[in-house]
């Protein structure tokens, strides 16, 4: 009994202690369960959530990131409702693009039944994947997957249009979207008529306007006629010649529609040389610049492509040669503008190709003259045909015959290129020093950064990946506005003189009357003499 | 770009034309690991490549645990041998900013820059030619420091500032959402904040001091024009390209913690940007 009593004696204070602790725990718990007035959360639930997460995930060094986990737990409680809407947004764009890409992977309909016929016909499609391997060695290019998609897109281009040659020209970066450019040549006689008709209409309109102005002014002789004649519009080169030798197609993303770029005009080339603008990625974007660019972004892109091609498309010496037969027919100033592959080409060793003098590389695209064309056009001849007004012919001064512009002929070696600011215009390197047996010779342009060519044995190719601008070590300064036009030279016939004053007029009048009086006297005397007789 | 993920991530910047050949990737894999061990870096980044006339420099940076403290920069011509570059001081940067033109590719090359100064006053003024010699290494390190200051960026939330003041990677960073990834104010410059203190109190109230301790790139001059944001692969990859330093590409895969950047270019600033927009 006493033991029981004694036993009950010790647990009692323990019980009391326990009870007290229980009370404290209850207090603490109810405190923690108190919901926050701001957020409605309570500490108890939050801590239990955080600890559950920690125990489930068991991250390393959890004590360092415990605050972040706690914040995440709080944040996730609120953000939930927004998620459904955002998920919809994500999926549409990604899925839409994947759908366009999927179309690339589908084989063409109706052609699947005759695989044998396809093998016989030589396809103009180049082997992009092989080229991408070489370009990777050279240190430029696009990822394999992107290259493959471009490959399929080019195949689509080939299948839908009658093309002679197709080449992946490169990628031009823009601020909003990029351009993938393909260089093609149509088969003989195909698809050229549409462009010519549009061009002719525009030229005719321009011819009529200056004639009307001349006729109107010829009737009034008093107004001094201006000597200014607007410089004649230099016509663009025909398709398949000069700067328009190749036709270019662009698309923003492999799988999207290929858009044909319009042929380039000399005026566009001349202005493109003076301005420097980023491409936005939208072909119809206007180009706002000084001097004003005659066209929109599609024209500007085409002009830049023409300049880059003319400046940096190179091939190993001997790969192309002039066609022997045509040499005899062409005489005089006409520069040779066609070349054919040399069947006897012997591969140049890599060491020679990477020689710093670069004598083993030649340009195979015609140089563009300052006029904006590849073959010089004499603007004086055209002027005489246009003028019909006879009065003007007498006063017209014969403008001096402009000097014909000459550029380096086709297939000049790259070593003749002009230096930029004292540095060589090309950098030649070997792709690998560790394995020289299989190395590739790489030539990179310093004038157009992004333009690279490689050569390995018989394989060579050019590519451009960049923003589409020329390199200039000095900052770009826009051309100044033209000087103020001269006024008509002041001579005696138009110099203003002061009106005579009243005294002068009176003096003059008096002098005149005297003169008249004398004359009358003379006449009277004569008359009297006559009468007498 | 972090050296550990270099091989996988370099594909993400390939849309700008940035490509490493297999030989370079293999060499980098080994040499960066050796470098990390040798210099006791916490992390090693392949910063990029500066293209010279004769040869190109590969640049790597190593950081200690605090990402924004002392960064050591190293260069290599062949991805195997790495040499340490001297740190860029303000004086050095001013000194080398007069040199224009491409890098030559020879680290021992010295540029000569002549200035004509007038000494004396009035009619006695004589012109004296003052030739400054600038070493290519100094120019290299100054350019790298300038590029880092002007365009090195990271997504918001990727780095946190600990209560000690250290800047470390945020292990709970789960990536930006697609809509956030398209906005310029989700990216920060990785440099000492210049404009942060100028913000009004209202703006500061929304900021989270552990995450928003850096300048956002939205304020870069010219506004809205010095960065090009593009989504590739639908919304699967966002690529930011700087229009001021052409060649700097930053990528991020929204929803994941994959991000990185690389500079491959001439090392020359595009001062014509206002004309080009």
mmCIF file of N, CA and C in Angstrom, chain B residues 45 67-68 71 148 150-160 167-170 173 176 183-191 211-217 227 240 248 250-252 258-261:
data_model
loop_
_atom_site.group_PDB
_atom_site.id
_atom_site.type_symbol
_atom_site.label_atom_id
_atom_site.label_comp_id
_atom_site.label_asym_id
_atom_site.label_seq_id
_atom_site.Cartn_x
_atom_site.Cartn_y
_atom_site.Cartn_z
ATOM 1 N N UNK B 45 34.433 27.731 -66.799
ATOM 2 C CA UNK B 45 33.546 28.042 -67.915
ATOM 3 C C UNK B 45 34.365 28.198 -69.181
ATOM 4 N N UNK B 67 30.508 33.293 -57.347
ATOM 5 C CA UNK B 67 30.609 33.407 -58.798
ATOM 6 C C UNK B 67 31.028 34.779 -59.260
ATOM 7 N N UNK B 68 30.801 35.776 -58.457
ATOM 8 C CA UNK B 68 31.112 37.108 -58.946
ATOM 9 C C UNK B 68 32.362 37.695 -58.347
ATOM 10 N N UNK B 71 37.490 36.433 -60.914
ATOM 11 C CA UNK B 71 37.414 35.441 -61.981
ATOM 12 C C UNK B 71 38.760 35.392 -62.641
ATOM 13 N N UNK B 148 32.402 40.949 -70.570
ATOM 14 C CA UNK B 148 31.736 40.414 -69.392
ATOM 15 C C UNK B 148 30.893 41.471 -68.724
ATOM 16 N N UNK B 150 29.571 44.081 -70.046
ATOM 17 C CA UNK B 150 28.458 44.627 -70.808
ATOM 18 C C UNK B 150 27.417 43.614 -71.208
ATOM 19 N N UNK B 151 27.831 42.386 -71.435
ATOM 20 C CA UNK B 151 26.812 41.469 -71.946
ATOM 21 C C UNK B 151 26.693 40.128 -71.247
ATOM 22 N N UNK B 152 27.510 39.819 -70.277
ATOM 23 C CA UNK B 152 27.364 38.510 -69.639
ATOM 24 C C UNK B 152 26.067 38.485 -68.861
ATOM 25 N N UNK B 153 25.189 37.546 -69.169
ATOM 26 C CA UNK B 153 23.883 37.550 -68.510
ATOM 27 C C UNK B 153 23.532 36.171 -67.966
ATOM 28 N N UNK B 154 22.524 36.179 -67.106
ATOM 29 C CA UNK B 154 22.022 34.946 -66.524
ATOM 30 C C UNK B 154 20.537 35.128 -66.276
ATOM 31 N N UNK B 155 19.763 34.056 -66.274
ATOM 32 C CA UNK B 155 18.338 34.209 -66.009
ATOM 33 C C UNK B 155 18.088 34.592 -64.566
ATOM 34 N N UNK B 156 16.963 35.244 -64.366
ATOM 35 C CA UNK B 156 16.612 35.692 -63.035
ATOM 36 C C UNK B 156 16.339 34.484 -62.158
ATOM 37 N N UNK B 157 16.967 34.447 -61.050
ATOM 38 C CA UNK B 157 16.748 33.327 -60.136
ATOM 39 C C UNK B 157 17.817 32.272 -60.221
ATOM 40 N N UNK B 158 18.683 32.372 -61.228
ATOM 41 C CA UNK B 158 19.702 31.337 -61.343
ATOM 42 C C UNK B 158 20.779 31.506 -60.291
ATOM 43 N N UNK B 159 21.018 32.746 -59.908
ATOM 44 C CA UNK B 159 22.024 33.000 -58.879
ATOM 45 C C UNK B 159 21.356 33.662 -57.700
ATOM 46 N N UNK B 160 21.789 33.269 -56.523
ATOM 47 C CA UNK B 160 21.256 33.919 -55.323
ATOM 48 C C UNK B 160 22.397 34.487 -54.525
ATOM 49 N N UNK B 167 27.780 35.122 -53.950
ATOM 50 C CA UNK B 167 26.821 34.851 -55.020
ATOM 51 C C UNK B 167 27.054 33.424 -55.477
ATOM 52 N N UNK B 168 26.055 32.611 -55.298
ATOM 53 C CA UNK B 168 26.228 31.206 -55.683
ATOM 54 C C UNK B 168 25.053 30.775 -56.547
ATOM 55 N N UNK B 169 25.225 29.646 -57.165
ATOM 56 C CA UNK B 169 24.145 29.107 -57.993
ATOM 57 C C UNK B 169 22.972 28.704 -57.130
ATOM 58 N N UNK B 170 21.809 28.965 -57.645
ATOM 59 C CA UNK B 170 20.600 28.634 -56.916
ATOM 60 C C UNK B 170 20.216 27.201 -57.233
ATOM 61 N N UNK B 173 16.652 26.545 -58.575
ATOM 62 C CA UNK B 173 16.232 27.212 -59.808
ATOM 63 C C UNK B 173 15.685 26.169 -60.756
ATOM 64 N N UNK B 176 13.098 29.438 -66.244
ATOM 65 C CA UNK B 176 12.051 30.421 -66.467
ATOM 66 C C UNK B 176 10.916 29.759 -67.222
ATOM 67 N N UNK B 183 10.771 37.741 -72.099
ATOM 68 C CA UNK B 183 10.869 39.138 -71.665
ATOM 69 C C UNK B 183 12.285 39.464 -71.266
ATOM 70 N N UNK B 184 12.701 40.666 -71.608
ATOM 71 C CA UNK B 184 14.074 41.049 -71.296
ATOM 72 C C UNK B 184 14.310 41.229 -69.811
ATOM 73 N N UNK B 185 13.276 41.548 -69.055
ATOM 74 C CA UNK B 185 13.564 41.814 -67.645
ATOM 75 C C UNK B 185 13.718 40.539 -66.825
ATOM 76 N N UNK B 186 13.682 39.380 -67.467
ATOM 77 C CA UNK B 186 13.978 38.155 -66.725
ATOM 78 C C UNK B 186 15.451 37.809 -66.749
ATOM 79 N N UNK B 187 16.269 38.652 -67.351
ATOM 80 C CA UNK B 187 17.690 38.346 -67.443
ATOM 81 C C UNK B 187 18.488 39.439 -66.771
ATOM 82 N N UNK B 188 19.550 39.041 -66.156
ATOM 83 C CA UNK B 188 20.352 39.998 -65.409
ATOM 84 C C UNK B 188 21.784 40.009 -65.910
ATOM 85 N N UNK B 189 22.393 41.170 -65.759
ATOM 86 C CA UNK B 189 23.828 41.273 -66.009
ATOM 87 C C UNK B 189 24.583 40.701 -64.836
ATOM 88 N N UNK B 190 25.637 39.961 -65.137
ATOM 89 C CA UNK B 190 26.457 39.405 -64.056
ATOM 90 C C UNK B 190 27.596 40.367 -63.777
ATOM 91 N N UNK B 191 27.256 41.433 -63.145
ATOM 92 C CA UNK B 191 28.311 42.381 -62.801
ATOM 93 C C UNK B 191 27.813 43.203 -61.632
ATOM 94 N N UNK B 211 17.364 37.412 -54.899
ATOM 95 C CA UNK B 211 17.435 37.101 -56.334
ATOM 96 C C UNK B 211 17.671 38.343 -57.165
ATOM 97 N N UNK B 212 16.986 39.427 -56.818
ATOM 98 C CA UNK B 212 17.054 40.615 -57.666
ATOM 99 C C UNK B 212 18.136 41.560 -57.213
ATOM 100 N N UNK B 213 19.359 41.096 -57.207
ATOM 101 C CA UNK B 213 20.411 41.984 -56.745
ATOM 102 C C UNK B 213 21.293 42.456 -57.896
ATOM 103 N N UNK B 214 20.840 42.209 -59.099
ATOM 104 C CA UNK B 214 21.641 42.595 -60.262
ATOM 105 C C UNK B 214 20.808 43.448 -61.197
ATOM 106 N N UNK B 215 21.497 44.099 -62.151
ATOM 107 C CA UNK B 215 20.786 44.914 -63.141
ATOM 108 C C UNK B 215 20.075 44.029 -64.144
ATOM 109 N N UNK B 216 18.871 44.457 -64.493
ATOM 110 C CA UNK B 216 18.184 43.720 -65.547
ATOM 111 C C UNK B 216 18.665 44.228 -66.914
ATOM 112 N N UNK B 217 18.561 43.410 -67.933
ATOM 113 C CA UNK B 217 19.068 43.852 -69.232
ATOM 114 C C UNK B 217 18.070 44.699 -69.986
ATOM 115 N N UNK B 227 19.364 43.789 -77.755
ATOM 116 C CA UNK B 227 19.299 42.332 -77.637
ATOM 117 C C UNK B 227 18.298 41.794 -78.638
ATOM 118 N N UNK B 240 19.301 34.427 -76.871
ATOM 119 C CA UNK B 240 19.474 35.872 -76.864
ATOM 120 C C UNK B 240 20.800 36.171 -77.524
ATOM 121 N N UNK B 248 28.003 37.216 -79.307
ATOM 122 C CA UNK B 248 27.655 36.723 -77.973
ATOM 123 C C UNK B 248 26.271 36.108 -78.046
ATOM 124 N N UNK B 250 23.425 33.714 -75.876
ATOM 125 C CA UNK B 250 23.016 33.133 -74.611
ATOM 126 C C UNK B 250 21.807 32.257 -74.895
ATOM 127 N N UNK B 251 21.781 31.082 -74.318
ATOM 128 C CA UNK B 251 20.635 30.212 -74.565
ATOM 129 C C UNK B 251 20.042 29.773 -73.234
ATOM 130 N N UNK B 252 18.775 29.403 -73.248
ATOM 131 C CA UNK B 252 18.130 28.868 -72.052
ATOM 132 C C UNK B 252 17.003 27.962 -72.508
ATOM 133 N N UNK B 258 18.826 24.501 -67.723
ATOM 134 C CA UNK B 258 19.903 24.557 -68.711
ATOM 135 C C UNK B 258 20.033 25.974 -69.224
ATOM 136 N N UNK B 259 21.175 26.557 -69.012
ATOM 137 C CA UNK B 259 21.449 27.842 -69.636
ATOM 138 C C UNK B 259 22.949 27.977 -69.770
ATOM 139 N N UNK B 260 23.337 28.837 -70.647
ATOM 140 C CA UNK B 260 24.772 29.046 -70.847
ATOM 141 C C UNK B 260 24.970 30.103 -71.906
ATOM 142 N N UNK B 261 26.193 30.503 -72.076
ATOM 143 C CA UNK B 261 26.465 31.535 -73.073
ATOM 144 C C UNK B 261 27.844 31.313 -73.637
#
